[in-house]
Every structure is written in C-alpha cells, then in structure tokens.
Short mmCIF file of C-alpha atoms in Angstrom, two decimals:
data_model
loop_
_atom_site.label_atom_id
_atom_site.label_comp_id
_atom_site.label_asym_id
_atom_site.label_seq_id
_atom_site.Cartn_x
_atom_site.Cartn_y
_atom_site.Cartn_z
CA MET A 1 64.61 129.80 75.48
CA SER A 2 61.95 131.18 73.16
CA ASN A 3 58.83 128.99 72.84
CA TYR A 4 58.05 130.14 69.30
CA SER A 5 59.50 129.64 65.84
CA LYS A 6 59.58 132.04 62.97
CA VAL A 7 56.94 131.71 60.28
CA GLY A 8 58.81 132.29 57.06
CA LEU A 9 56.15 134.33 55.26
CA THR A 10 56.20 138.11 55.12
CA LEU A 11 52.98 139.86 55.71
CA CYS A 12 53.13 141.46 52.31
CA VAL A 13 53.07 137.99 50.69
CA ILE A 14 50.14 136.89 52.86
CA LEU A 15 48.22 140.01 51.89
CA CYS A 16 48.94 139.50 48.19
CA LEU A 17 47.70 135.89 48.39
CA CYS A 18 44.49 136.92 50.26
CA SER A 19 43.61 139.46 47.59
CA GLY A 20 44.43 137.23 44.60
CA LEU A 21 47.42 139.48 43.64
CA THR A 22 50.61 138.00 42.37
CA ALA A 23 53.66 137.85 44.61
CA GLN A 24 55.52 139.84 41.98
CA VAL A 25 54.58 143.10 43.72
CA SER A 26 57.73 145.05 44.54
CA THR A 27 58.57 144.70 48.26
CA ASP A 28 59.65 148.39 48.38
CA ALA A 29 56.35 149.47 46.86
CA VAL A 30 54.25 147.33 49.14
CA ARG A 31 56.07 148.43 52.28
CA SER A 32 55.85 152.14 51.50
CA GLY A 33 53.03 154.26 52.81
CA ARG A 34 50.50 152.48 55.06
CA MET A 35 52.41 149.16 55.03
CA LYS A 36 55.74 150.66 55.95
CA TYR A 37 55.76 149.29 59.44
CA PHE A 38 53.90 146.04 58.89
CA PRO A 39 55.92 143.23 60.57
CA ARG A 40 58.00 141.10 58.20
CA LEU A 41 57.69 137.94 60.17
CA LEU A 42 55.02 136.29 62.33
CA ASP A 43 56.03 134.32 65.47
CA GLU A 44 54.37 130.98 65.51
CA VAL A 45 53.17 129.60 68.94
CA ASP A 46 54.71 126.24 69.71
CA VAL A 47 52.96 125.50 73.03
CA LEU A 48 49.49 126.79 73.83
CA PRO A 49 48.31 127.36 77.41
CA GLN A 50 45.77 125.20 79.09
CA LYS A 51 42.32 125.58 77.50
CA LYS A 52 40.86 127.24 80.64
CA ASN A 53 43.64 129.89 80.50
CA LEU A 54 43.18 130.86 76.86
CA TRP A 55 40.62 133.63 76.90
CA VAL A 56 39.19 134.08 73.41
CA PHE A 57 37.66 137.31 72.09
CA VAL A 58 35.98 137.50 68.69
CA MET A 59 36.39 140.81 66.84
CA ALA A 60 33.29 141.30 64.69
CA GLY A 61 31.59 144.09 62.74
CA GLN A 62 32.86 146.37 59.96
CA SER A 63 35.84 148.55 59.14
CA ASN A 64 36.32 150.32 62.54
CA MET A 65 36.82 146.87 64.04
CA SER A 66 38.88 145.43 61.23
CA GLY A 67 40.97 148.60 61.37
CA ARG A 68 41.95 151.40 59.03
CA GLY A 69 44.62 153.08 61.13
CA LEU A 70 48.29 153.45 60.29
CA VAL A 71 50.49 150.85 61.94
CA GLU A 72 53.46 152.17 63.89
CA PRO A 73 56.47 150.17 65.20
CA SER A 74 55.02 149.97 68.68
CA ASP A 75 52.00 148.17 67.33
CA THR A 76 54.12 145.31 66.08
CA VAL A 77 55.76 144.46 69.40
CA SER A 78 54.22 141.10 70.39
CA HIS A 79 53.45 139.92 73.92
CA PRO A 80 53.96 136.28 74.95
CA ARG A 81 50.39 136.10 76.32
CA ILE A 82 48.52 137.70 73.45
CA LEU A 83 47.78 135.44 70.51
CA THR A 84 45.86 135.55 67.26
CA VAL A 85 45.24 133.29 64.27
CA THR A 86 46.30 133.79 60.64
CA PRO A 87 43.97 133.27 57.73
CA GLU A 88 45.43 129.75 57.58
CA ASN A 89 44.44 129.10 61.22
CA GLN A 90 48.04 129.20 62.50
CA TRP A 91 48.37 130.37 66.12
CA VAL A 92 50.82 133.26 66.24
CA TYR A 93 51.78 136.01 68.67
CA ALA A 94 49.59 139.00 67.91
CA LYS A 95 51.11 141.87 65.96
CA GLU A 96 49.17 144.60 64.17
CA PRO A 97 47.50 144.38 61.78
CA LEU A 98 45.31 141.46 62.86
CA HIS A 99 42.72 141.49 60.02
CA LEU A 100 44.59 140.35 56.92
CA HIS A 101 41.77 139.39 54.49
CA GLU A 102 41.13 142.91 53.16
CA SER A 103 44.62 143.38 51.88
CA ARG A 104 44.16 146.68 50.11
CA MET A 105 42.66 148.29 53.18
CA THR A 106 44.39 146.43 56.05
CA GLY A 107 45.42 148.65 58.91
CA LEU A 108 45.66 149.17 62.68
CA ASP A 109 42.69 147.93 64.70
CA CYS A 110 41.96 148.01 68.40
CA GLY A 111 42.77 144.40 69.13
CA LEU A 112 46.32 144.47 70.53
CA ALA A 113 45.53 147.55 72.64
CA PHE A 114 42.62 145.65 74.05
CA GLY A 115 44.74 142.66 74.91
CA ARG A 116 47.50 144.69 76.50
CA GLU A 117 45.03 146.49 78.73
CA LEU A 118 43.20 143.33 79.72
CA LEU A 119 46.35 141.59 80.82
CA LYS A 120 46.81 144.23 83.50
CA HIS A 121 43.67 142.96 85.24
CA VAL A 122 43.87 139.18 85.06
CA GLY A 123 46.06 136.40 86.59
CA ASP A 124 49.49 135.68 85.24
CA SER A 125 48.26 132.31 83.78
CA VAL A 126 45.73 133.93 81.54
CA HIS A 127 46.48 134.31 77.79
CA ILE A 128 44.39 136.45 75.44
CA ALA A 129 43.36 135.16 71.98
CA LEU A 130 42.07 137.73 69.48
CA ILE A 131 40.05 136.26 66.63
CA PRO A 132 39.62 138.60 63.66
CA CYS A 133 36.16 138.36 61.97
CA ALA A 134 35.26 141.92 61.04
CA VAL A 135 34.72 142.93 57.37
CA GLY A 136 34.57 146.47 56.24
CA GLY A 137 31.37 147.84 54.81
CA SER A 138 29.17 145.09 56.17
CA SER A 139 25.60 145.80 57.36
CA ILE A 140 23.96 144.10 60.28
CA GLY A 141 21.47 142.58 57.81
CA GLN A 142 24.34 140.96 55.98
CA TRP A 143 25.63 139.47 59.22
CA LEU A 144 22.21 137.99 60.01
CA GLY A 145 21.70 136.67 56.52
CA ASP A 146 25.19 135.15 56.18
CA SER A 147 25.68 137.28 53.03
CA LEU A 148 28.74 136.96 50.79
CA HIS A 149 30.51 140.23 51.36
CA ARG A 150 33.96 140.94 50.00
CA SER A 151 34.49 137.23 49.30
CA ILE A 152 33.52 136.24 52.88
CA TYR A 153 30.23 134.65 54.11
CA LEU A 154 29.96 136.61 57.37
CA ARG A 155 28.13 134.17 59.67
CA THR A 156 29.91 131.18 58.17
CA SER A 157 33.25 132.81 58.83
CA PHE A 158 32.23 133.66 62.44
CA GLU A 159 31.06 130.05 63.02
CA SER A 160 34.17 128.43 61.60
CA LYS A 161 36.50 130.68 63.56
CA VAL A 162 34.58 130.21 66.81
CA LYS A 163 34.53 126.48 66.31
CA PHE A 164 38.32 126.47 65.69
CA ALA A 165 39.02 128.70 68.73
CA GLN A 166 36.83 126.68 71.11
CA ALA A 167 39.06 123.65 70.48
CA TYR A 168 41.89 125.56 72.21
CA GLY A 169 40.28 128.04 74.55
CA GLU A 170 37.10 129.53 75.99
CA ILE A 171 35.15 132.29 74.27
CA LYS A 172 34.93 135.07 76.81
CA GLY A 173 33.35 137.89 74.77
CA ILE A 174 32.44 139.48 71.45
CA LEU A 175 33.96 142.85 70.52
CA TRP A 176 31.40 144.44 68.20
CA HIS A 177 31.74 147.67 66.19
CA GLN A 178 29.28 148.12 63.36
CA GLY A 179 26.56 150.44 62.22
CA GLU A 180 28.16 153.01 59.89
CA ASN A 181 26.78 151.17 56.89
CA ASP A 182 23.25 151.08 58.36
CA ALA A 183 23.50 154.81 59.30
CA ARG A 184 24.70 155.69 55.80
CA PHE A 185 21.66 154.05 54.21
CA ALA A 186 19.19 155.14 56.90
CA ARG A 187 18.28 151.68 58.10
CA THR A 188 18.07 152.64 61.76
CA ASP A 189 14.30 151.76 62.14
CA THR A 190 15.13 148.03 61.97
CA TYR A 191 18.57 148.11 63.70
CA GLU A 192 17.51 147.42 67.26
CA ASN A 193 15.56 144.28 66.33
CA SER A 194 18.42 143.08 64.17
CA LEU A 195 20.88 143.69 66.95
CA ILE A 196 18.79 141.70 69.40
CA LYS A 197 18.68 138.83 66.94
CA LEU A 198 22.39 138.95 66.19
CA VAL A 199 23.39 138.97 69.87
CA ARG A 200 21.08 136.04 70.44
CA PHE A 201 22.81 134.20 67.54
CA PHE A 202 26.26 134.95 68.89
CA ARG A 203 25.41 133.57 72.33
CA SER A 204 23.57 130.60 70.94
CA TYR A 205 26.42 129.51 68.65
CA VAL A 206 28.99 130.04 71.35
CA GLY A 207 26.78 128.16 73.83
CA ASN A 208 26.66 130.81 76.48
CA ASP A 209 23.49 132.73 77.25
CA THR A 210 25.43 135.34 79.30
CA LEU A 211 28.30 135.89 76.85
CA PRO A 212 29.41 139.54 77.16
CA VAL A 213 28.97 141.58 73.99
CA ILE A 214 30.91 144.85 74.06
CA ALA A 215 29.75 147.34 71.39
CA GLY A 216 31.47 150.57 70.35
CA GLU A 217 29.58 153.81 69.65
CA LEU A 218 29.76 155.13 66.09
CA GLY A 219 32.13 158.05 65.78
CA LEU A 220 31.32 161.63 64.81
CA ASN A 221 30.74 162.71 61.23
CA LYS A 222 31.14 166.48 61.29
CA LEU A 223 30.62 166.81 57.48
CA SER A 224 27.06 165.52 57.38
CA PRO A 225 24.46 166.48 60.00
CA GLU A 226 22.03 164.03 58.31
CA ASN A 227 24.37 161.11 58.68
CA GLN A 228 25.25 162.11 62.22
CA GLN A 229 21.61 162.03 63.13
CA GLN A 230 21.44 158.43 61.90
CA ARG A 231 24.59 157.56 63.85
CA ASP A 232 23.11 159.12 66.96
CA SER A 233 20.05 156.92 66.51
CA ILE A 234 22.22 153.77 66.36
CA ASN A 235 24.18 154.88 69.39
CA GLU A 236 20.97 155.37 71.26
CA ILE A 237 19.98 151.83 70.34
CA LEU A 238 23.27 150.48 71.62
CA TRP A 239 22.68 152.14 74.95
CA ASN A 240 19.11 150.90 75.03
CA ARG A 241 20.40 147.31 74.63
CA ALA A 242 22.98 147.87 77.42
CA ASN A 243 20.21 149.04 79.69
CA GLU A 244 17.99 146.05 78.83
CA ASP A 245 20.68 143.38 78.59
CA ARG A 246 22.96 142.81 81.63
CA TYR A 247 25.68 141.40 79.44
CA VAL A 248 25.92 144.14 76.88
CA GLU A 249 28.26 147.10 77.39
CA VAL A 250 28.87 150.19 75.28
CA VAL A 251 32.25 151.95 74.63
CA ARG A 252 32.07 155.67 74.35
CA THR A 253 33.78 157.21 71.27
CA ARG A 254 32.44 160.72 71.01
CA ASP A 255 35.75 162.29 72.00
CA LEU A 256 37.79 160.11 69.55
CA THR A 257 38.94 161.40 66.15
CA THR A 258 38.83 160.02 62.66
CA HIS A 259 41.09 160.59 59.68
CA ASP A 260 38.19 160.70 57.12
CA HIS A 261 34.98 161.24 59.17
CA TYR A 262 34.38 157.49 59.06
CA HIS A 263 37.46 155.63 60.37
CA PHE A 264 39.18 156.21 63.67
CA ASP A 265 42.83 157.28 63.47
CA SER A 266 45.61 155.35 65.11
CA PRO A 267 45.76 157.12 68.48
CA SER A 268 41.96 156.74 68.79
CA LEU A 269 42.10 153.05 67.92
CA ARG A 270 44.55 152.48 70.74
CA VAL A 271 42.27 154.30 73.17
CA LEU A 272 39.30 152.37 71.75
CA GLY A 273 40.99 149.07 72.51
CA ARG A 274 41.68 150.07 76.09
CA ARG A 275 38.06 151.16 76.55
CA TYR A 276 36.79 147.83 75.24
CA ALA A 277 38.95 146.12 77.85
CA GLU A 278 37.61 148.45 80.58
CA GLN A 279 34.01 147.63 79.65
CA PHE A 280 34.65 143.92 79.53
CA ILE A 281 36.23 144.12 83.00
CA LYS A 282 33.25 146.07 84.24
CA ASN A 283 30.81 143.46 82.86
CA ALA A 284 32.71 140.33 83.69
CA GLU A 285 34.18 140.93 87.14
CA TYR A 286 32.44 137.66 88.21
CA LEU A 287 34.75 135.74 85.89
CA PHE A 288 38.01 136.75 87.51
CA VAL A 289 40.49 135.47 88.39
CA THR A 290 41.86 132.29 86.73
CA GLU A 291 44.94 130.89 88.53
#
C-alpha cells in the first residue's frame, strides 16, 4: 500500500499563488512551453523516516541552483526515498521543479539528479531531503546581508528552512552554486572573503563546524571574454577554498553547456546533480553508512 496521499493542488496553481497572479490563468496556456511537463500533483509524505535516516541537503545560491532547465517527463518521476518541501512546508516526494517561488522562471535544477545518484552509495534506510533556498540573480553580498531579493530575505529564508528541516532530519551538506552576479558586476576582489564569511555562517547556524559545502564552478560564457575572465577568477577562488578548507569541494562544469551563456541546459543540470553527489561522497566518506 502506498504511504502517501495526493495533494490536491496543481503546480500551476501553486506557482500562480507564489507570484501573486490570479488562478484564472488558462491551464492550457500555463502548461505550454516550459511548463508542459510540470507535474500536476504532488505526493504528500504520510510517514517520515527516523530523524537519523533523513539526510538533509540545502540548495543555496542563485539561478543555476534554483534551475532554469526544461523539465522532461523523466524529471517528474518521484522516488520513495527522495523528499522535498513545498513553499507551505509540506513534505512531499521530490519531483522537478523543486524551486517554486520564482514562478515565471521556474525550471529544472540539479536536485533530483543529486538525490538519485547519492542513493546509490548509501544504506537502504537513508532518505534524502532536498531543501530549496536558491534565488536567481542574488549576489554573495546579498546573502551575507540578508537582503530582500525577489521578495525573499535570503538569510532569513535559509534560517527558517534549516530550522524546519532540523526538526525532522540531519543537515548533511550545503549545495552552493553562485557567483554569476558577482562576475557580471566585477566584484571578484571581495568574493573570497565573502565566501569565507558565508561558509562560516552556514556552519554556525547549522551547528556543525565540519559541515560539507559543495560549490559548483561557474559555466563558460563564450560571448564575453571580459565576463569569462571574471568567472575564471571566481572559479579560482572556489578551488582556493577547497584547498584551504577540508570540508569544501568543487564541482567541475567547464565541459557543461548552457542555453543562453548563463544557465545550464537540462542535460547539463542532470550531470551537475550527479557530480555534486560524487563530490559529497568524496568529502563525507567518514559519514557512511547509516543502517
């Protein structure tokens, strides 16, 4: 017998509510184009695993973590051991898209691919919880300053979601992908110091000084050599931090492709998720295995 019940809200209604739009939008219009394969129903979790067996990962950063890829049918097939939370803090079985607060830009992210890959390497009792916190266009300074960005206070949102998740599971890592904004506005001189402060904040708030932080490289921008130079500087900073901090890992992205020179396309996002899992496994081998 299934241990979940159907949540009777379509994703298109949730997205309309999150953006302040009326629910009078035509279903056919909403579901065309990029929303064509969005799941119609979310499957609510009736019984959660033991707290020690719910491994929580917070997805933070900007648009390449919140996701701008096209969702395909395979991305909406849930797994009984991969969970997420809705904007209303309901536990549901994860289906893409996970980030629902930027309704007009919502798309495929790397979360479900991460969870699927990680499950191959852990005990059968382990469940994965993906907590979406990324907001497109955000700078690292805005994260440090708890700025209001696209109607969300970034640190406050992170704190509230971490607090909620810790009541049910254990925070095992931060999946971080951010820096395109800072590269665009040439703020690379201060980025490393800001990253050090932000990682320290993440660990302090979670209460774990050795919390793994897995960061993704910025992708290639073949249209702008100047911008690519800034991106290369940020990527170098990420690798510097990984060399200095035992619990920071970097995910390579140079071979991945984008659909607009900024945002990874769907095949690349799935590869990205798997690579995040591989880097977490590399970093956190000492954590395994929960029985």
